[in-house]
Amino acid sequence: MDIYNYSGDTNEYKNMGQADESPLEPGVFLVPALATSIKPPEFGFNEIPVFNELNNAWEIKPDYRNATLFSKETGEKIANINIGDTPDYLNATDKEPPSTLYKFDNGKWVVDDKKYSIALNEAKENALNRIEKTADNYQRMFLGANSADRQARFQHNLAAAQRVLSDNYDSTPVGQALKSADLLAMQVQADAQNLKPETTLPLSAIGFANWVVEWLPKSVVISACIENILVIGRTELNKITDISQIEPFFSELAKMADSKFSELTK
């Protein structure tokens, strides 16, 4: 005899089986617990037969446990769906929102202007922070830390290098002592530069002095380029109204900066 098994937790239909014949009463079949000889009715998509033990009958109930539903309130995927729950009961839809910046309105997801405005401003702020960090990295890479101490050291080196190259020293003991000090300073820094892997030709004291003097106009241009990056970044970011345009803009700005600095530092 056919029997129909159901779950002990939810009473939902599981499968069909065969009842065992009673060894004491031939022709009598034993129906075990959590089973019935009543055949469940046909059921459709997102439905399941559930056995009502009180009424001794099957009931067709909604079953969206295998469906993917999204809350109309939050747009989040519904995590727990039980037998009997319907999209209307859960205030849910099977339409996935394009992003968290949408709200459900009149049967469809539409952009939530308030959320979008907040997200756009946050994305712009994050992009600006990245641009400022990039500019700071260029500053440190090509000009060193932007500090009063660093500027004072550069001006001191520049004055010494200009004296060395012009041999602008008097013949007094003080003048000659200054010359020796300047040459020693140039040589010490040349030796330090020579230890760097990117240095291809060894620098002498005179060579380093020339490098310092030649670097002055380059440093002015590089400083202007760094400032230009910041100006372009701030100006163009303010014009953007589409969040999806922010990342491509940042990438394009970074490529432009890399190209410009590579050209300046050849």
mmCIF file of N, CA and C in Angstrom, residues 6-12 14 34 50 53 65 83:
data_model
loop_
_atom_site.group_PDB
_atom_site.id
_atom_site.type_symbol
_atom_site.label_atom_id
_atom_site.label_comp_id
_atom_site.label_asym_id
_atom_site.label_seq_id
_atom_site.Cartn_x
_atom_site.Cartn_y
_atom_site.Cartn_z
ATOM 1 N N TYR A 6 5.656 12.619 5.767
ATOM 2 C CA TYR A 6 5.786 14.072 5.947
ATOM 3 C C TYR A 6 6.747 14.373 7.091
ATOM 4 N N SER A 7 7.228 15.606 7.129
ATOM 5 C CA SER A 7 8.241 16.025 8.101
ATOM 6 C C SER A 7 7.667 16.130 9.504
ATOM 7 N N GLY A 8 8.473 15.724 10.469
ATOM 8 C CA GLY A 8 8.050 15.867 11.852
ATOM 9 C C GLY A 8 8.133 17.294 12.348
ATOM 10 N N ASP A 9 8.884 18.141 11.651
ATOM 11 C CA ASP A 9 9.035 19.538 12.067
ATOM 12 C C ASP A 9 7.974 20.441 11.454
ATOM 13 N N THR A 10 7.739 20.276 10.155
ATOM 14 C CA THR A 10 6.855 21.199 9.441
ATOM 15 C C THR A 10 5.602 20.536 8.886
ATOM 16 N N ASN A 11 5.547 19.188 8.975
ATOM 17 C CA ASN A 11 4.437 18.405 8.406
ATOM 18 C C ASN A 11 4.370 18.526 6.878
ATOM 19 N N GLU A 12 5.412 19.014 6.256
ATOM 20 C CA GLU A 12 5.404 19.121 4.795
ATOM 21 C C GLU A 12 5.646 17.756 4.159
ATOM 22 N N LYS A 14 7.155 14.827 2.169
ATOM 23 C CA LYS A 14 8.539 14.480 1.871
ATOM 24 C C LYS A 14 8.624 13.531 0.673
ATOM 25 N N LEU A 34 4.163 9.884 11.268
ATOM 26 C CA LEU A 34 4.604 10.861 10.263
ATOM 27 C C LEU A 34 4.373 10.339 8.845
ATOM 28 N N VAL A 50 1.021 20.317 3.094
ATOM 29 C CA VAL A 50 1.312 20.190 4.520
ATOM 30 C C VAL A 50 0.167 19.385 5.147
ATOM 31 N N GLU A 53 -2.786 17.175 10.901
ATOM 32 C CA GLU A 53 -3.113 15.957 11.648
ATOM 33 C C GLU A 53 -4.459 16.057 12.362
ATOM 34 N N ARG A 65 10.667 29.104 0.238
ATOM 35 C CA ARG A 65 11.972 28.900 0.868
ATOM 36 C C ARG A 65 13.114 28.796 -0.138
ATOM 37 N N ILE A 83 7.526 28.134 5.615
ATOM 38 C CA ILE A 83 6.329 27.685 4.901
ATOM 39 C C ILE A 83 5.157 28.578 5.312
#
